[in-house]
Amino acid sequence: MINGEIAAAFSRIADLLEINGGEAFRVNSYRRIARFLKSHPHDIAVAAAEKTLKKLPGIGKGAAQKITEYIETGRISLLDELESELPAELPELLRIQGLGPKKIAQVYRELEVTGIEDLKRVIESGSLADLPGFGEQSVKKITDGIEFLEQSGGRTPMGVARRIAEVWAALVREMPRVNRVDIAGSLRRGAETVGDIDLLCECEDGARVVKAFADLPGVRRVLAAGETKGSVTVEASRGRELQIDLRVVPVASYGAALQYFTGSKEHNVRLRETAAKKNRRLNEYGLFAGDERVAGETEESIYEALGVPFIPPELREDRGEFDLDGAPSLITIDQVRGDLHMHTIASDGRCTIEEMAAAARQRGYEYIAITDHSKSSTIANGLSEERLLSHIEAIAEVDARLDGITILAGCECDILTDGSLDYDDEILARCDVVVASIHARSSARKVTPTERLLEAIANPYTTMIGHTTGRLINERPALEIDMDRVLSAAAESGTVMEVNASWQRLDLNAIHVRQAIDLGVMLAINTDAHHIDGLDQMGYGIATARRGWATPDVILNTMPIDALRAWTRRKRDAAG
Ligand code: DGT
Ligand code: CA
Ligand code: CA
Ligand code: ZN
């Protein structure tokens, strides 16, 4: 049921309206609807489909529209507007327990507090306790709330963190007498979100590098700056802070430090135990036999000295990697020959067929599939049958004109709420590649997402399922799906499952990838690009696939074009 999600959106609208000084009756009406939705026992999507929303208590025309908008697009434009009107970090204060919208409005207006840092400042100076309605006890509660928030929440998506990490790693790399800088921690392991960024630097003079690091413009706060270690925060997105830890080590222990700070903690515990069994001692300075360092300059030397195959960072989670017989050959980005899911200006993309194809060719690809939205995705300017057919002709025309790349014609066909596909089979038969995806999240007729996916998989023309769970990292939960059933059906029928490489999605995720491989499913790693720049997200999908133990042989888009065509044709042929 989608009720809970919509209730959350309405309650956020109420909060932001209140912070923004909106009229009390409007605020209250959104809150009332949120409360109603939360406890309403029937799927609100049914009422939306039957156009009976306005018969429900408290729901008028405006609210009904917003509910429909959410069901169709997963967003409410009023909410987006409110978010953009307020100082970027201000709504973050809502996550602090003990601080409601009324109080946030007050500190915003009377003390010009626009974020957590400001709030801490007015707590420290005592001016918060002087505000009417605050007092010592409520300030204490807010202080505790800030502490809790800082300890628990706030993980940053890999796509945001990686860009920031690369910029800061380059800044450190440019410092005098710095020999080497690497990204370590969860980011190196390819995790979908990270708590902080860990940088490792090789230099003999730690204190100087740490000081220069802490002095870099763009540093918001210096949390620590010592002889070998510095910790700062920088601005991530929308006013959010992100911590960067820098460690500086000499060359002799660089590999040991890289191994140690790459983690994970669980992996490191196992590796240290392995060392102990061999009467060796492993720490961030090296691998020691008594006082003698027997390995440490490179990571490889440590694994080798311990008789463990070199384990790629993405596998270092103590999820069975110590049972490997040899180092696995995980998929690498240079093995990818094409990208099978992208959009153009025909639907909601921002570049032409030709621009996408030229950009893909420049990235070394041998082929792409153009897969614009189908007709039910009205918000995304989905293509009618007629428009799709002429789009297919346009694709063929560009394909004939452009050398050095094959452009497959396809579509991203909506899986409708009853499980049927948005185009008839005769239309789908005209496409080389059909990516079937769920966009409208809720089902009018009590058809579960699992059933919708199974039905789409059963269609002979469905080449692959796109972004299966529909989750948006840190923003929208995954649909409840019986993955075992869906993946088994995909394996059985020869339907490919997508690893959507967009960093907001990463869907399938790494756990699902591993499950899919175990069940014999063929995967494809696609960017779902809406612009040529979007093609660069392939790396996030590769990282996710590697975390799911994927080797190139289970990734469709590592195949040469002829093999790919033959592989995808099999399902259609089997259906006659
Ligand atoms: P994150 O930042 O929450 O996404 O996850 P990590 O894995 O990057 O964790 P972080 O930044 O706290 O530490 C980086 C690595 O340093 C971690 O993966 C393993 C190592 N490390 C940190 N603290 C400890 C510890 O107490 N024991 C051990 N064995 N390793 C540690
Ligand atoms: Ca980290
Ligand atoms: Ca860290
Ligand atoms: Zn798409």
mmCIF file with all atom_site columns, N, CA and C in Angstrom, residues 457 484-497 515-522 567 570:
data_model
loop_
_atom_site.group_PDB
_atom_site.id
_atom_site.type_symbol
_atom_site.label_atom_id
_atom_site.label_alt_id
_atom_site.label_comp_id
_atom_site.label_asym_id
_atom_site.label_entity_id
_atom_site.label_seq_id
_atom_site.pdbx_PDB_ins_code
_atom_site.Cartn_x
_atom_site.Cartn_y
_atom_site.Cartn_z
_atom_site.occupancy
_atom_site.B_iso_or_equiv
_atom_site.pdbx_formal_charge
_atom_site.auth_seq_id
_atom_site.auth_comp_id
_atom_site.auth_asym_id
_atom_site.auth_atom_id
_atom_site.pdbx_PDB_model_num
ATOM 1  N N  . ILE A 1 457 ? 7.720  -10.632 -17.083 1.00 0.00 ? 457 ILE A N  1
ATOM 2  C CA . ILE A 1 457 ? 8.765  -11.601 -17.432 1.00 0.00 ? 457 ILE A CA 1
ATOM 3  C C  . ILE A 1 457 ? 8.202  -12.672 -18.362 1.00 0.00 ? 457 ILE A C  1
ATOM 4  N N  . ASP A 1 484 ? 13.165 -14.021 -4.848  1.00 0.00 ? 484 ASP A N  1
ATOM 5  C CA . ASP A 1 484 ? 13.445 -15.396 -5.240  1.00 0.00 ? 484 ASP A CA 1
ATOM 6  C C  . ASP A 1 484 ? 12.568 -15.822 -6.410  1.00 0.00 ? 484 ASP A C  1
ATOM 7  N N  . ARG A 1 485 ? 11.287 -15.503 -6.291  1.00 0.00 ? 485 ARG A N  1
ATOM 8  C CA . ARG A 1 485 ? 10.345 -15.882 -7.357  1.00 0.00 ? 485 ARG A CA 1
ATOM 9  C C  . ARG A 1 485 ? 10.651 -15.142 -8.642  1.00 0.00 ? 485 ARG A C  1
ATOM 10 N N  . VAL A 1 486 ? 10.856 -13.833 -8.526  1.00 0.00 ? 486 VAL A N  1
ATOM 11 C CA . VAL A 1 486 ? 11.092 -13.020 -9.710  1.00 0.00 ? 486 VAL A CA 1
ATOM 12 C C  . VAL A 1 486 ? 12.375 -13.454 -10.416 1.00 0.00 ? 486 VAL A C  1
ATOM 13 N N  . LEU A 1 487 ? 13.439 -13.646 -9.641  1.00 0.00 ? 487 LEU A N  1
ATOM 14 C CA . LEU A 1 487 ? 14.722 -14.003 -10.251 1.00 0.00 ? 487 LEU A CA 1
ATOM 15 C C  . LEU A 1 487 ? 14.674 -15.411 -10.842 1.00 0.00 ? 487 LEU A C  1
ATOM 16 N N  . SER A 1 488 ? 13.974 -16.328 -10.170 1.00 0.00 ? 488 SER A N  1
ATOM 17 C CA . SER A 1 488 ? 13.852 -17.686 -10.718 1.00 0.00 ? 488 SER A CA 1
ATOM 18 C C  . SER A 1 488 ? 13.112 -17.656 -12.046 1.00 0.00 ? 488 SER A C  1
ATOM 19 N N  . ALA A 1 489 ? 12.041 -16.864 -12.101 1.00 0.00 ? 489 ALA A N  1
ATOM 20 C CA . ALA A 1 489 ? 11.278 -16.759 -13.348 1.00 0.00 ? 489 ALA A CA 1
ATOM 21 C C  . ALA A 1 489 ? 12.120 -16.138 -14.455 1.00 0.00 ? 489 ALA A C  1
ATOM 22 N N  . ALA A 1 490 ? 12.947 -15.170 -14.091 1.00 0.00 ? 490 ALA A N  1
ATOM 23 C CA . ALA A 1 490 ? 13.821 -14.533 -15.078 1.00 0.00 ? 490 ALA A CA 1
ATOM 24 C C  . ALA A 1 490 ? 14.823 -15.546 -15.626 1.00 0.00 ? 490 ALA A C  1
ATOM 25 N N  . ALA A 1 491 ? 15.410 -16.339 -14.731 1.00 0.00 ? 491 ALA A N  1
ATOM 26 C CA . ALA A 1 491 ? 16.395 -17.343 -15.155 1.00 0.00 ? 491 ALA A CA 1
ATOM 27 C C  . ALA A 1 491 ? 15.743 -18.357 -16.075 1.00 0.00 ? 491 ALA A C  1
ATOM 28 N N  . GLU A 1 492 ? 14.585 -18.816 -15.663 1.00 0.00 ? 492 GLU A N  1
ATOM 29 C CA . GLU A 1 492 ? 13.837 -19.841 -16.398 1.00 0.00 ? 492 GLU A CA 1
ATOM 30 C C  . GLU A 1 492 ? 13.497 -19.397 -17.818 1.00 0.00 ? 492 GLU A C  1
ATOM 31 N N  . SER A 1 493 ? 13.073 -18.134 -17.945 1.00 0.00 ? 493 SER A N  1
ATOM 32 C CA . SER A 1 493 ? 12.554 -17.657 -19.228 1.00 0.00 ? 493 SER A CA 1
ATOM 33 C C  . SER A 1 493 ? 13.619 -17.000 -20.100 1.00 0.00 ? 493 SER A C  1
ATOM 34 N N  . GLY A 1 494 ? 14.814 -16.805 -19.553 1.00 0.00 ? 494 GLY A N  1
ATOM 35 C CA . GLY A 1 494 ? 15.829 -16.094 -20.323 1.00 0.00 ? 494 GLY A CA 1
ATOM 36 C C  . GLY A 1 494 ? 15.566 -14.596 -20.378 1.00 0.00 ? 494 GLY A C  1
ATOM 37 N N  . THR A 1 495 ? 15.013 -14.065 -19.288 1.00 0.00 ? 495 THR A N  1
ATOM 38 C CA . THR A 1 495 ? 14.812 -12.619 -19.191 1.00 0.00 ? 495 THR A CA 1
ATOM 39 C C  . THR A 1 495 ? 15.981 -12.020 -18.410 1.00 0.00 ? 495 THR A C  1
ATOM 40 N N  . VAL A 1 496 ? 16.538 -10.960 -18.973 1.00 0.00 ? 496 VAL A N  1
ATOM 41 C CA . VAL A 1 496 ? 17.689 -10.314 -18.346 1.00 0.00 ? 496 VAL A CA 1
ATOM 42 C C  . VAL A 1 496 ? 17.206 -9.425  -17.199 1.00 0.00 ? 496 VAL A C  1
ATOM 43 N N  . MET A 1 497 ? 17.988 -9.316  -16.132 1.00 0.00 ? 497 MET A N  1
ATOM 44 C CA . MET A 1 497 ? 17.658 -8.387  -15.059 1.00 0.00 ? 497 MET A CA 1
ATOM 45 C C  . MET A 1 497 ? 18.687 -7.260  -15.074 1.00 0.00 ? 497 MET A C  1
ATOM 46 N N  . GLN A 1 515 ? 22.304 -12.930 -5.489  1.00 0.00 ? 515 GLN A N  1
ATOM 47 C CA . GLN A 1 515 ? 21.175 -13.872 -5.508  1.00 0.00 ? 515 GLN A CA 1
ATOM 48 C C  . GLN A 1 515 ? 20.844 -14.260 -6.952  1.00 0.00 ? 515 GLN A C  1
ATOM 49 N N  . ALA A 1 516 ? 20.831 -13.274 -7.834  1.00 0.00 ? 516 ALA A N  1
ATOM 50 C CA . ALA A 1 516 ? 20.509 -13.518 -9.248  1.00 0.00 ? 516 ALA A CA 1
ATOM 51 C C  . ALA A 1 516 ? 21.532 -14.461 -9.879  1.00 0.00 ? 516 ALA A C  1
ATOM 52 N N  . ILE A 1 517 ? 22.792 -14.212 -9.607  1.00 0.00 ? 517 ILE A N  1
ATOM 53 C CA . ILE A 1 517 ? 23.843 -15.044 -10.189 1.00 0.00 ? 517 ILE A CA 1
ATOM 54 C C  . ILE A 1 517 ? 23.700 -16.487 -9.688  1.00 0.00 ? 517 ILE A C  1
ATOM 55 N N  . ASP A 1 518 ? 23.439 -16.628 -8.399  1.00 0.00 ? 518 ASP A N  1
ATOM 56 C CA . ASP A 1 518 ? 23.255 -17.978 -7.838  1.00 0.00 ? 518 ASP A CA 1
ATOM 57 C C  . ASP A 1 518 ? 22.106 -18.713 -8.517  1.00 0.00 ? 518 ASP A C  1
ATOM 58 N N  . LEU A 1 519 ? 21.084 -17.959 -8.968  1.00 0.00 ? 519 LEU A N  1
ATOM 59 C CA . LEU A 1 519 ? 19.926 -18.584 -9.602  1.00 0.00 ? 519 LEU A CA 1
ATOM 60 C C  . LEU A 1 519 ? 20.098 -18.703 -11.112 1.00 0.00 ? 519 LEU A C  1
ATOM 61 N N  . GLY A 1 520 ? 21.243 -18.281 -11.641 1.00 0.00 ? 520 GLY A N  1
ATOM 62 C CA . GLY A 1 520 ? 21.511 -18.439 -13.067 1.00 0.00 ? 520 GLY A CA 1
ATOM 63 C C  . GLY A 1 520 ? 20.916 -17.362 -13.949 1.00 0.00 ? 520 GLY A C  1
ATOM 64 N N  . VAL A 1 521 ? 20.713 -16.164 -13.402 1.00 0.00 ? 521 VAL A N  1
ATOM 65 C CA . VAL A 1 521 ? 20.124 -15.066 -14.176 1.00 0.00 ? 521 VAL A CA 1
ATOM 66 C C  . VAL A 1 521 ? 21.205 -14.335 -14.972 1.00 0.00 ? 521 VAL A C  1
ATOM 67 N N  . MET A 1 522 ? 20.885 -13.901 -16.180 1.00 0.00 ? 522 MET A N  1
ATOM 68 C CA . MET A 1 522 ? 21.758 -13.018 -16.951 1.00 0.00 ? 522 MET A CA 1
ATOM 69 C C  . MET A 1 522 ? 21.456 -11.586 -16.554 1.00 0.00 ? 522 MET A C  1
ATOM 70 N N  . TRP A 1 567 ? 21.664 -14.091 -28.132 1.00 0.00 ? 567 TRP A N  1
ATOM 71 C CA . TRP A 1 567 ? 21.207 -14.433 -26.783 1.00 0.00 ? 567 TRP A CA 1
ATOM 72 C C  . TRP A 1 567 ? 19.802 -13.911 -26.534 1.00 0.00 ? 567 TRP A C  1
ATOM 73 N N  . ARG A 1 570 ? 16.782 -15.685 -28.361 1.00 0.00 ? 570 ARG A N  1
ATOM 74 C CA . ARG A 1 570 ? 16.367 -17.026 -27.922 1.00 0.00 ? 570 ARG A CA 1
ATOM 75 C C  . ARG A 1 570 ? 15.011 -17.039 -27.222 1.00 0.00 ? 570 ARG A C  1
#
